[in-house]
């Protein structure tokens, strides 16, 4: 007799747990359906806004193709500029044939320049508006 009562109690607990599980799954599915409905409204709104630029897409793609075609030349030019800035300066007239036939030019003594105050600024120096001699 106790075995029958115990079996009925276990089956009742199993059915209760199964009912709770199914309820939780139903709540999650309803939340997912609401989120999908909101997403659908957002997609429809985006599609309506994108329809305005639809006819201009060919022009935008043509401009993009032009930029992509120019990128190798731009990169090469930037590399040449970077290489020129990193190389030491040499006077081009020193290598000309005219400069080779002329006597060496006289070298002027260097002129002293006064120190120019430089602006030191930043958010870590207590305001960053002061001046300091360099």
Short mmCIF file of N, CA, C and O in Angstrom, two decimals:
data_model
loop_
_atom_site.label_atom_id
_atom_site.label_comp_id
_atom_site.label_asym_id
_atom_site.label_seq_id
_atom_site.Cartn_x
_atom_site.Cartn_y
_atom_site.Cartn_z
N UNK A 1 0.81 -1.19 0.00
CA UNK A 1 0.00 0.00 0.00
C UNK A 1 0.86 1.26 0.00
O UNK A 1 0.54 2.22 -0.70
N UNK A 2 1.93 1.27 0.78
CA UNK A 2 2.79 2.44 0.80
C UNK A 2 3.50 2.63 -0.53
O UNK A 2 3.78 3.76 -0.93
N UNK A 3 3.76 1.53 -1.21
CA UNK A 3 4.43 1.63 -2.51
C UNK A 3 3.50 2.30 -3.54
O UNK A 3 3.95 3.11 -4.36
N UNK A 4 2.23 2.03 -3.46
CA UNK A 4 1.27 2.65 -4.38
C UNK A 4 1.14 4.14 -4.07
O UNK A 4 1.15 4.98 -4.99
N UNK A 5 1.05 4.49 -2.80
CA UNK A 5 0.95 5.90 -2.41
C UNK A 5 2.22 6.64 -2.82
O UNK A 5 2.17 7.76 -3.35
N UNK A 6 3.36 6.04 -2.57
CA UNK A 6 4.64 6.67 -2.94
C UNK A 6 4.73 6.85 -4.46
O UNK A 6 5.21 7.88 -4.94
N UNK A 7 4.28 5.90 -5.25
CA UNK A 7 4.31 6.00 -6.71
C UNK A 7 3.39 7.12 -7.18
O UNK A 7 3.74 7.89 -8.09
N UNK A 8 2.21 7.24 -6.57
CA UNK A 8 1.28 8.32 -6.95
C UNK A 8 1.89 9.68 -6.62
O UNK A 8 1.79 10.63 -7.41
N UNK A 9 2.57 9.81 -5.48
CA UNK A 9 3.20 11.07 -5.10
C UNK A 9 4.32 11.42 -6.08
O UNK A 9 4.44 12.58 -6.52
N UNK A 10 5.13 10.46 -6.45
CA UNK A 10 6.23 10.71 -7.39
C UNK A 10 5.67 11.12 -8.75
O UNK A 10 6.18 12.05 -9.40
N UNK A 11 4.65 10.44 -9.21
CA UNK A 11 4.05 10.79 -10.50
C UNK A 11 3.44 12.19 -10.44
O UNK A 11 3.57 12.98 -11.39
N UNK A 12 2.79 12.56 -9.33
CA UNK A 12 2.22 13.90 -9.17
C UNK A 12 3.31 14.96 -9.18
O UNK A 12 3.17 16.03 -9.81
N UNK A 13 4.43 14.69 -8.49
CA UNK A 13 5.57 15.64 -8.51
C UNK A 13 6.14 15.77 -9.92
O UNK A 13 6.49 16.87 -10.36
N UNK A 14 6.25 14.66 -10.62
CA UNK A 14 6.78 14.69 -11.98
C UNK A 14 5.87 15.53 -12.88
O UNK A 14 6.36 16.34 -13.67
N UNK A 15 4.57 15.35 -12.76
CA UNK A 15 3.62 16.13 -13.57
C UNK A 15 3.69 17.61 -13.20
O UNK A 15 3.63 18.49 -14.07
N UNK A 16 3.86 17.93 -11.90
CA UNK A 16 3.97 19.33 -11.47
C UNK A 16 5.23 19.97 -12.03
O UNK A 16 5.19 21.11 -12.53
N UNK A 17 6.35 19.27 -11.96
CA UNK A 17 7.61 19.81 -12.51
C UNK A 17 7.48 19.99 -14.01
O UNK A 17 7.94 20.99 -14.58
N UNK A 18 6.87 19.04 -14.68
CA UNK A 18 6.67 19.15 -16.12
C UNK A 18 5.78 20.34 -16.47
O UNK A 18 6.06 21.07 -17.43
N UNK A 19 4.74 20.58 -15.67
CA UNK A 19 3.85 21.73 -15.91
C UNK A 19 4.61 23.04 -15.72
O UNK A 19 4.45 23.98 -16.52
N UNK A 20 5.45 23.13 -14.69
CA UNK A 20 6.25 24.35 -14.45
C UNK A 20 7.23 24.57 -15.61
O UNK A 20 7.39 25.69 -16.11
N UNK A 21 7.86 23.48 -16.04
CA UNK A 21 8.80 23.58 -17.15
C UNK A 21 8.10 24.08 -18.41
O UNK A 21 8.61 24.97 -19.10
N UNK A 22 6.95 23.53 -18.72
CA UNK A 22 6.21 23.96 -19.90
C UNK A 22 5.74 25.41 -19.78
O UNK A 22 5.72 26.15 -20.76
N UNK A 23 5.37 25.84 -18.57
CA UNK A 23 4.98 27.23 -18.37
C UNK A 23 6.14 28.17 -18.64
O UNK A 23 5.99 29.20 -19.32
N UNK A 24 7.33 27.82 -18.12
CA UNK A 24 8.53 28.66 -18.34
C UNK A 24 8.86 28.71 -19.82
O UNK A 24 9.18 29.78 -20.37
N UNK A 25 8.79 27.57 -20.51
CA UNK A 25 9.06 27.54 -21.95
C UNK A 25 8.05 28.43 -22.69
O UNK A 25 8.41 29.17 -23.61
N UNK A 26 6.79 28.39 -22.29
CA UNK A 26 5.77 29.24 -22.93
C UNK A 26 6.04 30.71 -22.73
O UNK A 26 5.89 31.52 -23.66
N UNK A 27 6.48 31.10 -21.51
CA UNK A 27 6.81 32.51 -21.25
C UNK A 27 7.98 32.94 -22.12
O UNK A 27 7.96 34.03 -22.72
N UNK A 28 9.01 32.10 -22.22
CA UNK A 28 10.17 32.45 -23.06
C UNK A 28 9.79 32.55 -24.53
O UNK A 28 10.27 33.44 -25.25
N UNK A 29 8.93 31.66 -24.99
CA UNK A 29 8.49 31.73 -26.39
C UNK A 29 7.67 32.98 -26.67
O UNK A 29 7.80 33.60 -27.73
N UNK A 30 6.83 33.39 -25.72
CA UNK A 30 6.06 34.62 -25.89
C UNK A 30 6.99 35.83 -25.93
O UNK A 30 6.79 36.76 -26.73
N UNK A 31 8.01 35.84 -25.08
CA UNK A 31 8.97 36.95 -25.07
C UNK A 31 9.73 36.99 -26.40
O UNK A 31 9.96 38.06 -26.97
N UNK A 32 10.11 35.82 -26.91
CA UNK A 32 10.80 35.74 -28.20
C UNK A 32 9.90 36.25 -29.33
O UNK A 32 10.35 36.96 -30.22
N UNK A 33 8.61 35.89 -29.27
CA UNK A 33 7.67 36.35 -30.30
C UNK A 33 7.53 37.87 -30.26
O UNK A 33 7.47 38.52 -31.31
N UNK A 34 7.48 38.43 -29.05
CA UNK A 34 7.40 39.90 -28.94
C UNK A 34 8.66 40.56 -29.51
O UNK A 34 8.58 41.57 -30.22
N UNK A 35 9.83 39.98 -29.21
CA UNK A 35 11.08 40.55 -29.73
C UNK A 35 11.14 40.45 -31.25
O UNK A 35 11.62 41.36 -31.93
N UNK A 36 10.67 39.34 -31.79
CA UNK A 36 10.64 39.20 -33.25
C UNK A 36 9.68 40.19 -33.89
O UNK A 36 9.95 40.73 -34.97
N UNK A 37 8.56 40.46 -33.23
CA UNK A 37 7.62 41.47 -33.73
C UNK A 37 8.25 42.85 -33.75
O UNK A 37 8.10 43.60 -34.72
N UNK A 38 8.98 43.19 -32.66
CA UNK A 38 9.67 44.48 -32.63
C UNK A 38 10.74 44.55 -33.72
O UNK A 38 10.94 45.58 -34.37
N UNK A 39 11.46 43.44 -33.92
CA UNK A 39 12.50 43.41 -34.96
C UNK A 39 11.89 43.59 -36.34
O UNK A 39 12.46 44.27 -37.19
N UNK A 40 10.73 42.97 -36.56
CA UNK A 40 10.06 43.11 -37.85
C UNK A 40 9.68 44.56 -38.12
O UNK A 40 9.87 45.07 -39.22
N UNK A 41 9.18 45.26 -37.10
CA UNK A 41 8.86 46.67 -37.27
C UNK A 41 10.11 47.49 -37.58
O UNK A 41 10.08 48.39 -38.43
N UNK A 42 11.21 47.18 -36.90
CA UNK A 42 12.46 47.90 -37.15
C UNK A 42 12.95 47.66 -38.57
O UNK A 42 13.41 48.58 -39.25
N UNK A 43 12.87 46.41 -39.03
CA UNK A 43 13.33 46.09 -40.38
C UNK A 43 12.46 46.79 -41.42
O UNK A 43 12.97 47.31 -42.42
N UNK A 44 11.16 46.84 -41.18
CA UNK A 44 10.29 47.55 -42.13
C UNK A 44 10.61 49.04 -42.17
O UNK A 44 10.60 49.66 -43.23
N UNK A 45 10.93 49.61 -41.01
CA UNK A 45 11.28 51.03 -40.96
C UNK A 45 12.59 51.28 -41.71
O UNK A 45 12.71 52.23 -42.48
N UNK A 46 13.57 50.40 -41.51
CA UNK A 46 14.85 50.55 -42.20
C UNK A 46 14.67 50.38 -43.71
O UNK A 46 15.27 51.12 -44.51
N UNK A 47 13.85 49.42 -44.11
CA UNK A 47 13.61 49.21 -45.54
C UNK A 47 12.95 50.43 -46.16
O UNK A 47 13.28 50.81 -47.30
N UNK A 48 12.03 51.07 -45.44
CA UNK A 48 11.40 52.28 -45.95
C UNK A 48 12.40 53.42 -46.10
O UNK A 48 12.35 54.18 -47.07
N UNK A 49 13.31 53.53 -45.14
CA UNK A 49 14.32 54.59 -45.23
C UNK A 49 15.35 54.29 -46.30
O UNK A 49 15.88 55.20 -46.95
N UNK A 50 15.68 53.02 -46.51
CA UNK A 50 16.66 52.65 -47.53
C UNK A 50 16.10 52.78 -48.94
O UNK A 50 16.85 52.95 -49.90
N UNK A 51 14.78 52.70 -49.08
CA UNK A 51 14.16 52.83 -50.40
C UNK A 51 14.42 54.21 -51.00
O UNK A 51 14.47 54.36 -52.22
N UNK A 52 14.63 55.20 -50.15
CA UNK A 52 14.88 56.56 -50.62
C UNK A 52 16.23 56.65 -51.35
O UNK A 52 16.36 57.34 -52.35
N UNK A 53 17.25 55.93 -50.85
CA UNK A 53 18.58 56.03 -51.46
C UNK A 53 18.80 54.98 -52.53
O UNK A 53 19.86 54.92 -53.13
N UNK A 54 17.80 54.14 -52.79
CA UNK A 54 17.93 53.08 -53.79
C UNK A 54 18.37 53.58 -55.15
O UNK A 54 19.31 53.01 -55.74
N UNK A 55 17.75 54.62 -55.72
CA UNK A 55 18.17 55.07 -57.05
C UNK A 55 19.60 55.64 -57.09
O UNK A 55 20.25 55.60 -58.13
N UNK A 56 20.11 56.13 -55.97
CA UNK A 56 21.44 56.73 -55.97
C UNK A 56 22.54 55.71 -55.70
O UNK A 56 23.72 56.07 -55.69
N UNK A 57 22.19 54.45 -55.52
CA UNK A 57 23.18 53.43 -55.18
C UNK A 57 24.22 53.27 -56.28
O UNK A 57 25.40 53.07 -56.00
N UNK A 58 23.82 53.35 -57.54
CA UNK A 58 24.79 53.19 -58.64
C UNK A 58 25.84 54.29 -58.60
O UNK A 58 27.03 54.03 -58.82
N UNK A 59 25.41 55.51 -58.32
CA UNK A 59 26.37 56.62 -58.23
C UNK A 59 27.30 56.42 -57.04
O UNK A 59 28.50 56.66 -57.13
N UNK A 60 26.75 55.97 -55.91
CA UNK A 60 27.57 55.73 -54.71
C UNK A 60 28.58 54.62 -54.99
O UNK A 60 29.77 54.74 -54.63
N UNK A 61 28.14 53.55 -55.65
CA UNK A 61 29.06 52.46 -55.99
C UNK A 61 30.14 52.93 -56.97
O UNK A 61 31.29 52.49 -56.89
N UNK A 62 29.78 53.80 -57.92
CA UNK A 62 30.78 54.32 -58.85
C UNK A 62 31.83 55.15 -58.14
O UNK A 62 33.03 55.04 -58.43
N UNK A 63 31.40 55.97 -57.18
CA UNK A 63 32.35 56.75 -56.40
C UNK A 63 33.25 55.85 -55.58
O UNK A 63 34.46 56.06 -55.48
N UNK A 64 32.67 54.82 -54.99
CA UNK A 64 33.47 53.86 -54.22
C UNK A 64 34.49 53.16 -55.09
O UNK A 64 35.63 52.93 -54.67
N UNK A 65 34.11 52.79 -56.31
CA UNK A 65 35.05 52.14 -57.22
C UNK A 65 36.19 53.08 -57.59
O UNK A 65 37.35 52.66 -57.71
N UNK A 66 35.89 54.35 -57.77
CA UNK A 66 36.93 55.33 -58.07
C UNK A 66 37.92 55.44 -56.92
O UNK A 66 39.14 55.47 -57.12
N UNK A 67 37.39 55.48 -55.70
CA UNK A 67 38.27 55.59 -54.53
C UNK A 67 39.12 54.34 -54.39
O UNK A 67 40.32 54.41 -54.11
N UNK A 68 38.52 53.17 -54.60
CA UNK A 68 39.28 51.92 -54.51
C UNK A 68 40.36 51.88 -55.58
O UNK A 68 41.48 51.42 -55.32
N UNK A 69 40.09 52.39 -56.77
CA UNK A 69 41.09 52.42 -57.82
C UNK A 69 42.24 53.36 -57.50
O UNK A 69 43.38 53.14 -57.93
N UNK A 70 41.95 54.42 -56.75
CA UNK A 70 42.99 55.41 -56.43
C UNK A 70 43.81 55.02 -55.20
O UNK A 70 44.86 55.60 -54.96
N UNK A 71 43.35 54.06 -54.43
CA UNK A 71 44.05 53.72 -53.19
C UNK A 71 45.50 53.29 -53.39
O UNK A 71 46.37 53.72 -52.63
N UNK A 72 45.84 52.45 -54.37
CA UNK A 72 47.25 52.09 -54.53
C UNK A 72 48.15 53.30 -54.81
O UNK A 72 49.24 53.40 -54.27
N UNK A 73 47.65 54.23 -55.62
CA UNK A 73 48.45 55.43 -55.90
C UNK A 73 48.58 56.29 -54.65
O UNK A 73 49.66 56.86 -54.39
N UNK A 74 47.51 56.42 -53.89
CA UNK A 74 47.58 57.20 -52.66
C UNK A 74 48.54 56.57 -51.66
O UNK A 74 49.32 57.28 -51.01
N UNK A 75 48.50 55.26 -51.55
CA UNK A 75 49.41 54.57 -50.62
C UNK A 75 50.86 54.75 -51.06
O UNK A 75 51.74 54.99 -50.23
N UNK A 76 51.12 54.63 -52.35
CA UNK A 76 52.47 54.81 -52.85
C UNK A 76 52.97 56.24 -52.59
O UNK A 76 54.10 56.45 -52.16
N UNK A 77 52.10 57.22 -52.82
CA UNK A 77 52.48 58.61 -52.56
C UNK A 77 52.75 58.85 -51.09
O UNK A 77 53.70 59.54 -50.72
N UNK A 78 51.93 58.25 -50.23
CA UNK A 78 52.14 58.41 -48.79
C UNK A 78 53.45 57.76 -48.35
O UNK A 78 54.18 58.30 -47.52
N UNK A 79 53.78 56.60 -48.93
CA UNK A 79 55.05 55.95 -48.60
C UNK A 79 56.23 56.80 -49.07
O UNK A 79 57.24 56.91 -48.38
N UNK A 80 56.11 57.42 -50.25
CA UNK A 80 57.19 58.27 -50.74
C UNK A 80 57.38 59.48 -49.83
O UNK A 80 58.50 59.90 -49.56
N UNK A 81 56.28 60.07 -49.38
CA UNK A 81 56.37 61.22 -48.49
C UNK A 81 57.00 60.81 -47.16
O UNK A 81 57.87 61.50 -46.63
N UNK A 82 56.58 59.67 -46.63
CA UNK A 82 57.15 59.19 -45.36
C UNK A 82 58.63 58.90 -45.52
O UNK A 82 59.43 59.20 -44.63
N UNK A 83 59.03 58.32 -46.65
CA UNK A 83 60.44 58.03 -46.87
C UNK A 83 61.24 59.32 -47.02
O UNK A 83 62.37 59.42 -46.53
N UNK A 84 60.66 60.33 -47.68
CA UNK A 84 61.36 61.59 -47.86
C UNK A 84 61.52 62.33 -46.53
O UNK A 84 62.53 62.98 -46.28
N UNK A 85 60.54 62.21 -45.66
CA UNK A 85 60.63 62.89 -44.36
C UNK A 85 61.62 62.20 -43.44
O UNK A 85 62.22 62.83 -42.60
N UNK A 86 61.78 60.88 -43.59
CA UNK A 86 62.69 60.17 -42.70
C UNK A 86 64.14 60.27 -43.18
O UNK A 86 65.06 60.08 -42.41
N UNK A 87 64.37 60.58 -44.46
CA UNK A 87 65.74 60.71 -44.97
C UNK A 87 66.31 62.06 -44.56
O UNK A 87 65.59 63.05 -44.46
N UNK A 88 67.62 62.12 -44.30
CA UNK A 88 68.22 63.42 -43.95
C UNK A 88 68.18 64.37 -45.14
O UNK A 88 68.22 63.95 -46.29
N UNK A 89 68.10 65.66 -44.86
CA UNK A 89 68.01 66.66 -45.91
C UNK A 89 69.36 66.83 -46.59
O UNK A 89 70.40 66.95 -45.93
N UNK A 90 69.34 66.81 -47.89
CA UNK A 90 70.54 67.11 -48.67
C UNK A 90 70.20 68.23 -49.63
O UNK A 90 69.13 68.25 -50.22
N UNK A 91 71.11 69.15 -49.77
CA UNK A 91 70.90 70.30 -50.64
C UNK A 91 71.02 69.84 -52.08
O UNK A 91 72.07 69.34 -52.49
N UNK A 92 69.98 69.98 -52.90
CA UNK A 92 70.05 69.50 -54.28
C UNK A 92 71.06 70.27 -55.12
O UNK A 92 71.59 69.73 -56.07
N UNK A 93 71.36 71.51 -54.77
CA UNK A 93 72.32 72.29 -55.58
C UNK A 93 73.74 71.77 -55.38
O UNK A 93 74.62 72.04 -56.20
N UNK A 94 74.00 71.04 -54.33
CA UNK A 94 75.34 70.52 -54.09
C UNK A 94 75.69 69.45 -55.11
O UNK A 94 76.86 69.19 -55.35
N UNK A 95 74.71 68.83 -55.74
CA UNK A 95 74.97 67.76 -56.70
C UNK A 95 74.80 68.22 -58.15
O UNK A 95 74.94 67.43 -59.05
N UNK A 96 74.51 69.48 -58.36
CA UNK A 96 74.31 69.94 -59.73
C UNK A 96 75.68 70.20 -60.38
O UNK A 96 76.66 70.50 -59.72
N UNK A 97 75.75 70.11 -61.71
CA UNK A 97 77.03 70.35 -62.40
C UNK A 97 77.50 71.79 -62.25
O UNK A 97 78.69 72.06 -62.26
N UNK A 98 76.57 72.72 -62.09
CA UNK A 98 76.95 74.12 -61.93
C UNK A 98 77.67 74.31 -60.61
O UNK A 98 78.67 75.00 -60.51
N UNK A 99 77.17 73.67 -59.56
CA UNK A 99 77.78 73.82 -58.24
C UNK A 99 79.16 73.20 -58.20
O UNK A 99 80.04 73.63 -57.46
N UNK A 100 79.40 72.18 -59.01
CA UNK A 100 80.71 71.53 -59.02
C UNK A 100 81.76 72.42 -59.66
O UNK A 100 82.94 72.37 -59.30
N UNK A 101 81.37 73.27 -60.63
CA UNK A 101 82.34 74.12 -61.31
C UNK A 101 82.60 75.42 -60.55
O UNK A 101 83.58 76.10 -60.80
N UNK A 102 81.72 75.78 -59.63
CA UNK A 102 81.87 77.02 -58.88
C UNK A 102 82.66 76.72 -57.61
O UNK A 102 82.60 75.63 -57.06
N UNK A 103 83.40 77.72 -57.16
CA UNK A 103 84.19 77.54 -55.94
C UNK A 103 83.26 77.29 -54.77
O UNK A 103 82.08 77.64 -54.79
N UNK A 104 83.76 76.69 -53.72
CA UNK A 104 82.95 76.37 -52.54
C UNK A 104 82.39 77.64 -51.94
O UNK A 104 83.12 78.63 -51.77
N UNK A 105 81.14 77.65 -51.63
CA UNK A 105 80.55 78.86 -51.04
C UNK A 105 81.04 79.07 -49.61
O UNK A 105 81.45 78.14 -48.93
N UNK A 106 81.01 80.33 -49.21
CA UNK A 106 81.44 80.64 -47.85
C UNK A 106 80.33 80.23 -46.89
O UNK A 106 79.15 80.35 -47.19
N UNK A 107 80.73 79.76 -45.72
CA UNK A 107 79.77 79.31 -44.73
C UNK A 107 79.61 80.40 -43.69
O UNK A 107 80.58 80.84 -43.09
N UNK A 108 78.38 80.87 -43.51
CA UNK A 108 78.11 81.88 -42.49
C UNK A 108 78.07 81.22 -41.12
O UNK A 108 77.61 80.09 -40.98
N UNK A 109 78.54 81.96 -40.10
CA UNK A 109 78.45 81.38 -38.76
C UNK A 109 76.99 81.26 -38.34
O UNK A 109 76.14 82.04 -38.77
N UNK A 110 76.67 80.29 -37.52
CA UNK A 110 75.28 80.14 -37.10
C UNK A 110 74.83 81.31 -36.25
O UNK A 110 75.59 81.88 -35.49
N UNK A 111 73.58 81.69 -36.43
CA UNK A 111 73.01 82.81 -35.71
C UNK A 111 72.23 82.25 -34.52
O UNK A 111 71.42 81.34 -34.66
N UNK A 112 72.47 82.84 -33.35
CA UNK A 112 71.76 82.38 -32.15
C UNK A 112 70.33 82.92 -32.19
O UNK A 112 70.10 84.08 -32.50
N UNK A 113 69.38 82.07 -31.90
CA UNK A 113 67.98 82.49 -31.85
C UNK A 113 67.50 82.45 -30.41
O UNK A 113 67.90 81.58 -29.65
N UNK A 114 66.69 83.43 -30.03
CA UNK A 114 66.20 83.43 -28.64
C UNK A 114 65.25 82.25 -28.41
O UNK A 114 64.61 81.76 -29.33
N UNK A 115 65.20 81.80 -27.17
CA UNK A 115 64.30 80.71 -26.82
C UNK A 115 62.86 81.18 -26.92
O UNK A 115 62.51 82.26 -26.46
N UNK A 116 62.03 80.40 -27.54
CA UNK A 116 60.63 80.73 -27.70
C UNK A 116 59.84 79.92 -26.68
O UNK A 116 60.01 78.71 -26.60
N UNK A 117 58.99 80.59 -25.90
CA UNK A 117 58.21 79.81 -24.94
C UNK A 117 57.23 78.90 -25.69
O UNK A 117 56.61 79.31 -26.65
N UNK A 118 57.18 77.67 -25.26
CA UNK A 118 56.26 76.74 -25.89
C UNK A 118 55.08 76.50 -24.97
O UNK A 118 55.22 76.52 -23.76
N UNK A 119 53.97 76.25 -25.58
CA UNK A 119 52.76 76.01 -24.80
C UNK A 119 52.78 74.57 -24.33
O UNK A 119 52.86 73.64 -25.11
N UNK A 120 52.69 74.39 -23.03
CA UNK A 120 52.61 73.07 -22.45
C UNK A 120 51.20 72.91 -21.95
O UNK A 120 50.74 73.70 -21.13
N UNK A 121 50.50 71.94 -22.45
CA UNK A 121 49.12 71.82 -22.05
C UNK A 121 48.68 70.39 -21.98
O UNK A 121 49.26 69.51 -22.58
N UNK A 122 47.67 70.19 -21.24
CA UNK A 122 47.11 68.87 -21.11
C UNK A 122 46.18 68.85 -19.93
O UNK A 122 46.19 69.74 -19.09
N UNK A 123 45.41 67.83 -19.82
CA UNK A 123 44.45 67.78 -18.73
C UNK A 123 45.09 67.31 -17.44
O UNK A 123 44.47 67.36 -16.40
N UNK A 124 46.32 66.84 -17.47
CA UNK A 124 46.96 66.34 -16.25
C UNK A 124 47.84 67.37 -15.56
O UNK A 124 48.36 67.10 -14.50
N UNK A 125 48.07 68.52 -16.15
CA UNK A 125 49.00 69.48 -15.56
C UNK A 125 48.29 70.60 -14.82
O UNK A 125 48.83 71.69 -14.67
N UNK A 126 47.11 70.39 -14.34
CA UNK A 126 46.42 71.39 -13.52
C UNK A 126 45.85 72.53 -14.32
O UNK A 126 45.92 73.68 -13.93
N UNK A 127 45.30 72.29 -15.43
CA UNK A 127 44.67 73.36 -16.20
C UNK A 127 45.21 73.42 -17.61
O UNK A 127 44.50 73.62 -18.55
N UNK A 128 46.51 73.24 -17.79
CA UNK A 128 47.10 73.17 -19.10
C UNK A 128 47.13 74.49 -19.83
O UNK A 128 47.26 74.51 -21.03
N UNK A 129 47.01 75.62 -19.14
CA UNK A 129 47.00 76.89 -19.84
C UNK A 129 48.26 77.69 -19.57
O UNK A 129 48.38 78.81 -20.03
N UNK A 130 49.20 77.14 -18.84
CA UNK A 130 50.40 77.88 -18.50
C UNK A 130 51.44 77.80 -19.60
O UNK A 130 51.37 76.99 -20.51
N UNK A 131 52.46 78.65 -19.52
CA UNK A 131 53.56 78.66 -20.47
C UNK A 131 54.82 78.26 -19.73
O UNK A 131 55.02 78.56 -18.56
N UNK A 132 55.70 77.63 -20.46
CA UNK A 132 56.93 77.15 -19.85
C UNK A 132 58.04 77.32 -20.86
O UNK A 132 57.86 77.04 -22.03
N UNK A 133 59.23 77.79 -20.42
CA UNK A 133 60.35 77.95 -21.35
C UNK A 133 60.83 76.60 -21.81
O UNK A 133 60.96 75.66 -21.02
N UNK A 134 61.10 76.49 -23.09
CA UNK A 134 61.55 75.20 -23.63
C UNK A 134 63.05 75.11 -23.54
O UNK A 134 63.77 76.04 -23.60
#
